[in-house]
Amino acid sequence: MIKVKVNNKTVEVPEGATVMQACEVAGEEIPRFCYHEKLSIAGNCRMCLVDIEKSPKPVASCAMPVANEMVIKTNTEKVEKARKGVMEFLLINHPLDCPICDQGGECDLQDQSLYFGKSTSRYEDTKRAVDEKNFGPLIKTVMTRCIHCTRCVRFMDEIAGTHELGAINRGEGMEITSAIEGGITSELSGNIIDLCPVGALTSKPYAFTARSWELNHIDSIDVSDAVGSNVRIDEFNGEIKRILPRENEEINQEWLSDKGRFFYDGLKNQRIDKPFVKNKNKLSSSDWKSALEIIIKKIKDTNPSEIAAISGSLTDTETMYTAKEFFKGINVKNIDCRFNLSQVPYCNSKDWLFNSSIEKIDVIDKLLIIGCDPKREAAVLNSRIRQRWLTGNLDILTISTPDDLTYKCNSLGNDISLLSDENIQKKIKLFFKKANFPMVILGDSILSTKQGEKIHKLVKILSQQSNLIRENWNGFNVLNKYASRVGGLTVGFVPYNNGLSSLEIKKALKKNKIKVLFLIEADDFLVEDEELENAFIIYIGHNGDKFAGNSDVVLPTSAYTEKKALYLNLEGRPQFTKIVTSKPGLAVDSWKVFKALDQKLSAVIKYNTYDELLEEMYNNFPQLRNEKQSQKSKWEIEKNINIKLFPEINNFLVKNFYQTCCISRSSENMANCVREILKIKKVNNGNY
């Protein structure tokens, strides 16, 4: 530790810390524009100038390392004069258009000009004007406002890893621009809006819709993937205006994927706001009583073995728990939350969890990625891998994984059968031999193939034999890509007593052995329309997506922004969504549907309120109560590695990042992104 004096206050800071960090330890706030704790130091803006004893001129505190016994002054006349001078230069070419700027009220330049700006400018020449850039359908540019802090450029290079932004020209003529005409393709591009300290980069969907001080801020979580990114949802007059990331170093740091940030407009489109019943091959509006009576009669007239239920990617844990209790009460065993036909085992939580935790990616030294696409399945998690890779001393191997990840990998091949090759197994064991913190990431994508169960077992055995599973470290991780999956597996929304799995339900539908099928927000159940022709389909959801129009009964439910609901992220970490807007029309929370059906059929569900439901879940699954700690459990691993896989290329990877659930498919913002990507592909001969 090094001792330094800041404004006559002595503090201790680690060796290698900057002057700015020492000042923050001392409780002194230093103004800045270009500096950001997650990005490399640029030293562009000079706003962070401080006075250091024996230094002839003010020093940029963000770039200056501390020295022992250094004396720092942050409030001298010289410092104040220097900062005012910097601010005057910054405002020379700034358009000063705060009344029409969406950054107004949240602008660092606006705030700091209050303290260091002049009421009038001494500059009398013509102001600079810069042409607007095309950064795609999500990011609005007013580049005349740009102060060349380069935060956006450094983010794209260092965090997103796509190198799509850069600077051209020098001095006053410098401009930030995209490398490829037509926008930015990164799945994390929206984060540069948050990083921009002025109004040069703002949100296109949010443009001119509300002022920051008019918005109500509600803390919630993102459900567009399984990472569980912490978000803040801003609401005005009963409508969601934007979604921003909340800082959580253990999960998403301070980043958010573009899908989680911008798909909210899909909550207004294609909404189901009342029950529908099919009459003469056409859905007609109905009421809750009539719709439920039809369902109850159908259940009574059908053998329980011919009834099945599938939950989808956005289904909350409470609904799956209540649905499980209801189906058990009527002796229906064919239930499953693995709508993508995943063969992941469900007996032990360590079989499906990201056991190492997201945070521990920061310390790994060897990584093997199998059968998944972190860039599109979990963009925020992928950025964390990249950040760790950039620090050095991280080697990455891949099998059956795309080659366009944002870090350098050594591919063992795209054929998953390589895993059963003895030479490849030896390579993997040798790769992990001297690793201190080794990690395997196994994708749920590859587990959705016919060999999924075998692949899971083989990777688990290899992990054990490569010493990835130790007393204080478990390097075996499954990358789930759906927000609901871990919650469903945890509370047991899976087949029991020889019930049919999702894959077996699909086969049974084809053979006309399933007469009644409940689809609980299961818009992505991998079945064809003709396989559902002979079954009575009950769709329970909030957006009219793929299966809603082909169902016999449609029941309206609330979306994740309209209810308090529990979701478990891929680590098994329980987190809640919050009520932001009201439910449309006659929609209800989906768990209440099964409570209402249970009252008429088996009456096994004793709770009546949401709090009572939560308490029962906590009693049966205590791990759901602890929001700060992921699940822990022990497992035994088979030692027989004689598992042979047949050649198979992973075709289950995400082909369209922007439209992976019913909300994103209803979103015009996401549709615009798809159109932009297709346009870029056309320009670049199909490459993206």
PDB file of N, CA and C in Angstrom, residues 487-516:
ATOM      1  N   GLY A 487     -35.447 -22.105 -13.178  1.00  0.00           N
ATOM      2  CA  GLY A 487     -36.566 -22.103 -12.239  1.00  0.00           C
ATOM      3  C   GLY A 487     -37.442 -23.327 -12.401  1.00  0.00           C
ATOM      4  N   GLY A 488     -37.733 -23.695 -13.655  1.00  0.00           N
ATOM      5  CA  GLY A 488     -38.564 -24.866 -13.924  1.00  0.00           C
ATOM      6  C   GLY A 488     -37.920 -26.157 -13.456  1.00  0.00           C
ATOM      7  N   LEU A 489     -36.618 -26.300 -13.709  1.00  0.00           N
ATOM      8  CA  LEU A 489     -35.905 -27.496 -13.269  1.00  0.00           C
ATOM      9  C   LEU A 489     -35.810 -27.554 -11.746  1.00  0.00           C
ATOM     10  N   THR A 490     -35.667 -26.403 -11.121  1.00  0.00           N
ATOM     11  CA  THR A 490     -35.524 -26.347  -9.664  1.00  0.00           C
ATOM     12  C   THR A 490     -36.795 -26.782  -8.952  1.00  0.00           C
ATOM     13  N   VAL A 491     -37.948 -26.283  -9.398  1.00  0.00           N
ATOM     14  CA  VAL A 491     -39.215 -26.626  -8.727  1.00  0.00           C
ATOM     15  C   VAL A 491     -39.832 -27.907  -9.267  1.00  0.00           C
ATOM     16  N   GLY A 492     -39.172 -28.530 -10.240  1.00  0.00           N
ATOM     17  CA  GLY A 492     -39.617 -29.842 -10.679  1.00  0.00           C
ATOM     18  C   GLY A 492     -40.702 -29.876 -11.723  1.00  0.00           C
ATOM     19  N   PHE A 493     -40.730 -28.880 -12.631  1.00  0.00           N
ATOM     20  CA  PHE A 493     -41.683 -28.948 -13.732  1.00  0.00           C
ATOM     21  C   PHE A 493     -41.090 -29.831 -14.828  1.00  0.00           C
ATOM     22  N   VAL A 494     -41.005 -31.103 -14.512  1.00  0.00           N
ATOM     23  CA  VAL A 494     -40.396 -32.121 -15.363  1.00  0.00           C
ATOM     24  C   VAL A 494     -41.236 -33.397 -15.229  1.00  0.00           C
ATOM     25  N   PRO A 495     -41.101 -34.315 -16.163  1.00  0.00           N
ATOM     26  CA  PRO A 495     -41.890 -35.549 -16.060  1.00  0.00           C
ATOM     27  C   PRO A 495     -41.546 -36.349 -14.803  1.00  0.00           C
ATOM     28  N   TYR A 496     -42.538 -36.998 -14.234  1.00  0.00           N
ATOM     29  CA  TYR A 496     -42.338 -37.803 -13.032  1.00  0.00           C
ATOM     30  C   TYR A 496     -43.103 -39.116 -13.187  1.00  0.00           C
ATOM     31  N   ASN A 497     -42.662 -40.131 -12.434  1.00  0.00           N
ATOM     32  CA  ASN A 497     -43.324 -41.449 -12.481  1.00  0.00           C
ATOM     33  C   ASN A 497     -43.541 -41.945 -13.918  1.00  0.00           C
ATOM     34  N   ASN A 498     -42.443 -41.943 -14.695  1.00  0.00           N
ATOM     35  CA  ASN A 498     -42.469 -42.426 -16.085  1.00  0.00           C
ATOM     36  C   ASN A 498     -43.303 -41.554 -17.026  1.00  0.00           C
ATOM     37  N   GLY A 499     -43.468 -40.286 -16.660  1.00  0.00           N
ATOM     38  CA  GLY A 499     -44.142 -39.350 -17.557  1.00  0.00           C
ATOM     39  C   GLY A 499     -43.290 -39.054 -18.776  1.00  0.00           C
ATOM     40  N   LEU A 500     -43.872 -38.434 -19.784  1.00  0.00           N
ATOM     41  CA  LEU A 500     -43.185 -38.162 -21.041  1.00  0.00           C
ATOM     42  C   LEU A 500     -42.414 -36.838 -20.976  1.00  0.00           C
ATOM     43  N   SER A 501     -41.199 -36.860 -21.507  1.00  0.00           N
ATOM     44  CA  SER A 501     -40.425 -35.633 -21.646  1.00  0.00           C
ATOM     45  C   SER A 501     -40.924 -34.844 -22.853  1.00  0.00           C
ATOM     46  N   SER A 502     -40.386 -33.640 -23.061  1.00  0.00           N
ATOM     47  CA  SER A 502     -40.813 -32.822 -24.197  1.00  0.00           C
ATOM     48  C   SER A 502     -40.580 -33.535 -25.520  1.00  0.00           C
ATOM     49  N   LEU A 503     -39.453 -34.228 -25.639  1.00  0.00           N
ATOM     50  CA  LEU A 503     -39.159 -34.979 -26.860  1.00  0.00           C
ATOM     51  C   LEU A 503     -40.166 -36.104 -27.057  1.00  0.00           C
ATOM     52  N   GLU A 504     -40.500 -36.789 -25.978  1.00  0.00           N
ATOM     53  CA  GLU A 504     -41.473 -37.892 -26.057  1.00  0.00           C
ATOM     54  C   GLU A 504     -42.889 -37.371 -26.301  1.00  0.00           C
ATOM     55  N   ILE A 505     -43.195 -36.191 -25.757  1.00  0.00           N
ATOM     56  CA  ILE A 505     -44.495 -35.557 -26.021  1.00  0.00           C
ATOM     57  C   ILE A 505     -44.615 -35.226 -27.503  1.00  0.00           C
ATOM     58  N   LYS A 506     -43.536 -34.721 -28.071  1.00  0.00           N
ATOM     59  CA  LYS A 506     -43.512 -34.425 -29.510  1.00  0.00           C
ATOM     60  C   LYS A 506     -43.811 -35.689 -30.330  1.00  0.00           C
ATOM     61  N   LYS A 507     -43.184 -36.795 -29.978  1.00  0.00           N
ATOM     62  CA  LYS A 507     -43.408 -38.062 -30.680  1.00  0.00           C
ATOM     63  C   LYS A 507     -44.842 -38.559 -30.482  1.00  0.00           C
ATOM     64  N   ALA A 508     -45.339 -38.397 -29.245  1.00  0.00           N
ATOM     65  CA  ALA A 508     -46.703 -38.841 -28.939  1.00  0.00           C
ATOM     66  C   ALA A 508     -47.742 -38.014 -29.695  1.00  0.00           C
ATOM     67  N   LEU A 509     -47.489 -36.726 -29.866  1.00  0.00           N
ATOM     68  CA  LEU A 509     -48.388 -35.875 -30.650  1.00  0.00           C
ATOM     69  C   LEU A 509     -48.463 -36.360 -32.094  1.00  0.00           C
ATOM     70  N   LYS A 510     -47.327 -36.764 -32.616  1.00  0.00           N
ATOM     71  CA  LYS A 510     -47.259 -37.247 -33.996  1.00  0.00           C
ATOM     72  C   LYS A 510     -48.077 -38.519 -34.170  1.00  0.00           C
ATOM     73  N   LYS A 511     -48.105 -39.331 -33.105  1.00  0.00           N
ATOM     74  CA  LYS A 511     -48.834 -40.603 -33.149  1.00  0.00           C
ATOM     75  C   LYS A 511     -50.266 -40.469 -32.631  1.00  0.00           C
ATOM     76  N   ASN A 512     -50.678 -39.226 -32.373  1.00  0.00           N
ATOM     77  CA  ASN A 512     -52.038 -38.947 -31.890  1.00  0.00           C
ATOM     78  C   ASN A 512     -52.317 -39.572 -30.520  1.00  0.00           C
ATOM     79  N   LYS A 513     -51.277 -39.647 -29.675  1.00  0.00           N
ATOM     80  CA  LYS A 513     -51.442 -40.204 -28.342  1.00  0.00           C
ATOM     81  C   LYS A 513     -51.599 -39.130 -27.263  1.00  0.00           C
ATOM     82  N   ILE A 514     -51.427 -37.872 -27.627  1.00  0.00           N
ATOM     83  CA  ILE A 514     -51.704 -36.757 -26.718  1.00  0.00           C
ATOM     84  C   ILE A 514     -52.945 -36.043 -27.234  1.00  0.00           C
ATOM     85  N   LYS A 515     -54.008 -36.030 -26.424  1.00  0.00           N
ATOM     86  CA  LYS A 515     -55.289 -35.455 -26.835  1.00  0.00           C
ATOM     87  C   LYS A 515     -55.451 -33.996 -26.390  1.00  0.00           C
ATOM     88  N   VAL A 516     -54.833 -33.646 -25.250  1.00  0.00           N
ATOM     89  CA  VAL A 516     -54.924 -32.285 -24.707  1.00  0.00           C
ATOM     90  C   VAL A 516     -53.513 -31.792 -24.394  1.00  0.00           C
TER      91      VAL A 516
END
